[in-house]
GROMACS .gro file of C-alpha atoms in nm:
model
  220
    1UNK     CA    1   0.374  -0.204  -0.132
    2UNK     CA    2   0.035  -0.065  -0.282
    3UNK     CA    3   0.035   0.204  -0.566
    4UNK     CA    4  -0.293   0.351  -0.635
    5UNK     CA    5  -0.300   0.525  -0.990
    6UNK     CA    6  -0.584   0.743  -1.044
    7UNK     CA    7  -0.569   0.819  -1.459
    8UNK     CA    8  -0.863   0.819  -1.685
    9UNK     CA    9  -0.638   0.773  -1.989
   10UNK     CA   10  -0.624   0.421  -2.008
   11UNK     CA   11  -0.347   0.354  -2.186
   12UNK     CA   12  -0.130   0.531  -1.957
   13UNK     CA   13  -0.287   0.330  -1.664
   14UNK     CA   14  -0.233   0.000  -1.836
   15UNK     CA   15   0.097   0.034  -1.888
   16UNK     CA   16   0.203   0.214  -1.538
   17UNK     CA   17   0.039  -0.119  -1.398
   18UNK     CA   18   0.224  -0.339  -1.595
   19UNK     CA   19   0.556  -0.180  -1.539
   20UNK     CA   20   0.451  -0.142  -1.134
   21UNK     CA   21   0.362  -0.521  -1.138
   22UNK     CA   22   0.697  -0.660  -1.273
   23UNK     CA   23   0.903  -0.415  -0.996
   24UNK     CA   24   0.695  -0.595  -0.755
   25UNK     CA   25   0.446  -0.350  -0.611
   26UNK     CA   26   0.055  -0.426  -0.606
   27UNK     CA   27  -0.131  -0.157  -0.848
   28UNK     CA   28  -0.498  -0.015  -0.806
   29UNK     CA   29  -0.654   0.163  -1.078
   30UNK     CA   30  -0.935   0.411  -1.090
   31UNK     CA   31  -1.020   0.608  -1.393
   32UNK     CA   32  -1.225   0.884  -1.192
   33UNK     CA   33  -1.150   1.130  -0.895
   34UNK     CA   34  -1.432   0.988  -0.705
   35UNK     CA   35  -1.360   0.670  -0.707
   36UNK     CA   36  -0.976   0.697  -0.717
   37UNK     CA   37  -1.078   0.904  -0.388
   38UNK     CA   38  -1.270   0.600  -0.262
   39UNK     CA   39  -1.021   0.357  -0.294
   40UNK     CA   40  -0.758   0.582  -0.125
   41UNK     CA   41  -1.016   0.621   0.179
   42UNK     CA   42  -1.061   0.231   0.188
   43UNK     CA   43  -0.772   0.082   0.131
   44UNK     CA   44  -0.457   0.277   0.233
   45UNK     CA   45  -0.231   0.268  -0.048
   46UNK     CA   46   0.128   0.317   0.022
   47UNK     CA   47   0.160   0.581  -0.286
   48UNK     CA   48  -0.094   0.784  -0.495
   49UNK     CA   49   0.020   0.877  -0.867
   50UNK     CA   50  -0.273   1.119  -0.928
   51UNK     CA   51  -0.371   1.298  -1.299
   52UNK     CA   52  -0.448   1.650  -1.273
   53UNK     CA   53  -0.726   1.638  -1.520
   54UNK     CA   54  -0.998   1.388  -1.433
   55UNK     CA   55  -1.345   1.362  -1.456
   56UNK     CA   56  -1.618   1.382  -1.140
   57UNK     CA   57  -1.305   1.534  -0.907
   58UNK     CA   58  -0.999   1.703  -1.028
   59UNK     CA   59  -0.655   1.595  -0.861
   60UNK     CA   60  -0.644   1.934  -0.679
   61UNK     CA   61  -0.953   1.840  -0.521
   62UNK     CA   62  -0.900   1.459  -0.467
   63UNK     CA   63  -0.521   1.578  -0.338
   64UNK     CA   64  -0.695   1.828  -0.077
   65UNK     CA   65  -0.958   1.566   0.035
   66UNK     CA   66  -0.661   1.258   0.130
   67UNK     CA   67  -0.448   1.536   0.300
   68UNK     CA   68  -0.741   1.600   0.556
   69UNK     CA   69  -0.740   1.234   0.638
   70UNK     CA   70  -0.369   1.144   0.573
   71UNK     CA   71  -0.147   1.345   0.565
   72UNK     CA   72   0.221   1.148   0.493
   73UNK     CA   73   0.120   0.922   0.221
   74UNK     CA   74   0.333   1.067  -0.077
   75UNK     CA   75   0.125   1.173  -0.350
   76UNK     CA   76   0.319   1.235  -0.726
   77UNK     CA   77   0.113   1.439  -0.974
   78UNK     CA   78   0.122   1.293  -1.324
   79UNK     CA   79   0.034   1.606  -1.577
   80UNK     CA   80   0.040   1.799  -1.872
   81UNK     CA   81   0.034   2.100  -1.678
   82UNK     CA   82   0.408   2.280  -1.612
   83UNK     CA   83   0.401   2.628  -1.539
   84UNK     CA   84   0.542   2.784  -1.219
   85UNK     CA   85   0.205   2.870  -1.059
   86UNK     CA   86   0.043   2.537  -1.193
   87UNK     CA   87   0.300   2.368  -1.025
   88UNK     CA   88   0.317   2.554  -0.698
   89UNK     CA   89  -0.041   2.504  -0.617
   90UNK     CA   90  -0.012   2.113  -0.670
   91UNK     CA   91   0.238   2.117  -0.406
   92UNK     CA   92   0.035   2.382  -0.206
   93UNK     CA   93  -0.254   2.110  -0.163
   94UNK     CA   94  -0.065   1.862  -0.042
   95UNK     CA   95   0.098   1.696  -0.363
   96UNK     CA   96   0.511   1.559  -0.268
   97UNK     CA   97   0.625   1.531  -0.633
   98UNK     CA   98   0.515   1.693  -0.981
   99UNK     CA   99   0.606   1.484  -1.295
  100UNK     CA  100   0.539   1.608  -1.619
  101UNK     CA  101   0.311   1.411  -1.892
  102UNK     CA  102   0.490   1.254  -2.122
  103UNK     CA  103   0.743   1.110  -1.904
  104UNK     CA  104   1.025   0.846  -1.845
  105UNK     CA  105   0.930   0.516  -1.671
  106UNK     CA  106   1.246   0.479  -1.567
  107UNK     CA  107   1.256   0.836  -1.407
  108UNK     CA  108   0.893   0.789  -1.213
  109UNK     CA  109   1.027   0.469  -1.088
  110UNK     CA  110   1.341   0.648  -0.934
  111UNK     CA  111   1.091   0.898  -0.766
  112UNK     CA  112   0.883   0.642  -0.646
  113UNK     CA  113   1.192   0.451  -0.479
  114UNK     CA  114   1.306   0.783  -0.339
  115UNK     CA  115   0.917   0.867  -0.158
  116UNK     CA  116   0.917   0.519  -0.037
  117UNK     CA  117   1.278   0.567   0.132
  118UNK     CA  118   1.154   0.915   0.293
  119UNK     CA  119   0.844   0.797   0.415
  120UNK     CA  120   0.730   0.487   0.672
  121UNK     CA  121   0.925   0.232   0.459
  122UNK     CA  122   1.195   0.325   0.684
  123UNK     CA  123   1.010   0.201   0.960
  124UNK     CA  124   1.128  -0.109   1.189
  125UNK     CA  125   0.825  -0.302   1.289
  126UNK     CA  126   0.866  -0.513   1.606
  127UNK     CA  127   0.609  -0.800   1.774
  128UNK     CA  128   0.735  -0.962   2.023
  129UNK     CA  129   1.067  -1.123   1.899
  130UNK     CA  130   0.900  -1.071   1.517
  131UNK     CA  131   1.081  -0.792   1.336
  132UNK     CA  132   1.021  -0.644   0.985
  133UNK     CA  133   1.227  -0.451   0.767
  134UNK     CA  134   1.010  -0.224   0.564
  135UNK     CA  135   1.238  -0.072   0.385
  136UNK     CA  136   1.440  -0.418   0.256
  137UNK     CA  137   1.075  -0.607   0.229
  138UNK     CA  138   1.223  -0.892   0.549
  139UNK     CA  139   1.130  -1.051   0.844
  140UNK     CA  140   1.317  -1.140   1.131
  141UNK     CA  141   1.237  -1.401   1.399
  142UNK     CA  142   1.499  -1.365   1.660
  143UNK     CA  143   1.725  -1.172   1.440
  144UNK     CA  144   1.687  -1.494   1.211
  145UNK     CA  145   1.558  -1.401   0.847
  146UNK     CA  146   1.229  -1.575   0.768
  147UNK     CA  147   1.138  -1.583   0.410
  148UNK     CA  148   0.748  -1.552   0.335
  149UNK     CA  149   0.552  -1.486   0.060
  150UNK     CA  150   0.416  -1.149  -0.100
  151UNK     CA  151   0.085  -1.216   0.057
  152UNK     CA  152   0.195  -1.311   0.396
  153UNK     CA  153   0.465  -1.082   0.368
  154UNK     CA  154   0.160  -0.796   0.369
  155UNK     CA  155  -0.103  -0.998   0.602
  156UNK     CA  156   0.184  -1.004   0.891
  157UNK     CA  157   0.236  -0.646   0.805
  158UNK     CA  158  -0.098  -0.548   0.828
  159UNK     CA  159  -0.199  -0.747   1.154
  160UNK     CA  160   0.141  -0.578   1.303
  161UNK     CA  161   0.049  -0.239   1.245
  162UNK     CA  162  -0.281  -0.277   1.372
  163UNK     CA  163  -0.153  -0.426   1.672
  164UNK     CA  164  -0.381  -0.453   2.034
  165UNK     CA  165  -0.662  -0.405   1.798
  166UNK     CA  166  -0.869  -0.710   1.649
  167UNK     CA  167  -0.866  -0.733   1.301
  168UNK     CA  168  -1.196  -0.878   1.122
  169UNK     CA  169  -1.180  -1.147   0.871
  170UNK     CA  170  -1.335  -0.882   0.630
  171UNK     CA  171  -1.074  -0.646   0.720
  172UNK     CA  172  -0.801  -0.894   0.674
  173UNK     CA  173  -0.991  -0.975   0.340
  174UNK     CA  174  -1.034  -0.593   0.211
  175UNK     CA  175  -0.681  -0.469   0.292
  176UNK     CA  176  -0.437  -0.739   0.220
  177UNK     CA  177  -0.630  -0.909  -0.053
  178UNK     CA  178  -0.874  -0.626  -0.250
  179UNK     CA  179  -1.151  -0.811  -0.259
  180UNK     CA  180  -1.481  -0.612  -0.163
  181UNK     CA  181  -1.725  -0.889  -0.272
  182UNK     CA  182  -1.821  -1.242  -0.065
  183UNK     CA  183  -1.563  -1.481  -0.059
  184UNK     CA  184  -1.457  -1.752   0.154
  185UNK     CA  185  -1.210  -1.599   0.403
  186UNK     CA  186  -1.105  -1.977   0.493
  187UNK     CA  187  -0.770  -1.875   0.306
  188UNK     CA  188  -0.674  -1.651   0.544
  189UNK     CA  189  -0.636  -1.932   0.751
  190UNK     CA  190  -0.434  -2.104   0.563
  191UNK     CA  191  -0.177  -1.834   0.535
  192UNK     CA  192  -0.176  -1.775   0.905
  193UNK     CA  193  -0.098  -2.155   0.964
  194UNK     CA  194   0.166  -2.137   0.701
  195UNK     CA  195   0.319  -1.772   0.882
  196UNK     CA  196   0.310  -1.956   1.206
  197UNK     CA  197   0.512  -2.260   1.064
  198UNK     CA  198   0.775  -2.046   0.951
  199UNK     CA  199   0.852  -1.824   1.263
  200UNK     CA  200   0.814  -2.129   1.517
  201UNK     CA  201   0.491  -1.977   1.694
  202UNK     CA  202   0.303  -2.210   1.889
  203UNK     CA  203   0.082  -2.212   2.195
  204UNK     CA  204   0.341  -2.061   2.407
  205UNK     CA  205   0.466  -1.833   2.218
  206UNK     CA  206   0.190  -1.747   2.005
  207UNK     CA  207   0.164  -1.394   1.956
  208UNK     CA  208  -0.117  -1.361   1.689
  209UNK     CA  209  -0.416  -1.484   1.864
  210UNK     CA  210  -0.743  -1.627   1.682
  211UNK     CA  211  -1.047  -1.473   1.795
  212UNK     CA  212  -1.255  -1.696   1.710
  213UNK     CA  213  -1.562  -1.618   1.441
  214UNK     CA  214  -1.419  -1.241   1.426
  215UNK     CA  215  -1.043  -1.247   1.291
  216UNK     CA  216  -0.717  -1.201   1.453
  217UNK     CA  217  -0.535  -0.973   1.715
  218UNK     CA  218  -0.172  -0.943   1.709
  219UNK     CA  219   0.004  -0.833   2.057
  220UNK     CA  220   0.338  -0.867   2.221
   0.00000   0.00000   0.00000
């Protein structure tokens, strides 16, 4: 699960990442409203914990700009700000939780947990006889549990909820691994072989096809 944290205080970003990082979820940081606004737009973050004060874009206005492009990802405003009206026009733009600056780890991590069970991490997601269990982080192969790893954990994810639609290698590259620069997308091939191993998938029951020189389509 991705947590983008868009905070221009840097020691309060460090140290949300680090605590993120040992409970297992991937962190991005941005220490802007632009840019914590581009990386929401690029690469679909499963939660947004978003400052109120930032430079280039406030929260408000970064909050109003994901809600006209998505408008379910939960979004928890980190701030010093606490009165009534203050707090009634974070929620008015969109925001799903208001925490108050400075806070309990332990307390944002309970909210988190509790977004995550409201939202799509409930969600069942089904290829062929592939299942996944969001909301437990397993996968199923004929109601057998497959273990995988964190990355092909999300690159099975990814290619399932984009399926009937061919995914690029830069795609694949982008979302599941961050990486926005050149880079030898040979690995993803070597976590698709591995994937394949482990839920018996071979030519005849192969439902992840290569297209070749473009990436991979996933269909049942």
């Amino acid at each position: 699960m991705k947590i983008l944290i868009i905070e221009d205080e840097k020691g309060i970003s460090n140290f949300l990442k680090q605590g993120l990082e040992e409970e297992g979820y991937e962190v991005m940081i941005a220490s802007d409203g632009l840019s914590g606004l581009e990386l929401a737009m690029k690469n679909a973050p499963d939660l947004i914990l978003l400052d109120w004060m930032l430079p280039k874009l406030s929260g408000l206005e970064v909050c109003q700009k994901i809600r006209t492009k998505d408008t379910t990802i939960p979004i928890i405003f980190l701030t010093a700000k606490d009165t009534i009206q203050e707090t009634i026009q974070g929620l008015q733009v969109g925001a799903n939780d208001y925490i108050k600056k400075p806070f309990s780890f332990e307390e944002l991590l309970e909210r988190i947990k509790i977004h995550f069970r409201k939202t799509k991490f409930d969600e069942i997601l089904t290829l062929n006889t592939i299942k996944i269990d969001l909301s437990k982080h397993k996968v199923f192969s004929k109601d057998k549990e497959v273990v995988l790893t964190h990355r092909e954990f999300e690159l099975l994810t990814f290619l399932i909820k984009n399926k009937g639609t061919v995914c690029t290698r830069t795609d694949i590259i982008e979302k599941v691994w961050n990486i926005y620069f050149e880079y030898d997308t040979g690995v993803i091939d070597v976590f698709m072989n591995s994937i394949r191993k482990k839920l018996n998938l071979n030519k005849d029951n192969d439902c992840i096809k290569t297209i070749r020189g473009v990436g991979y389509i996933a269909n049942d």
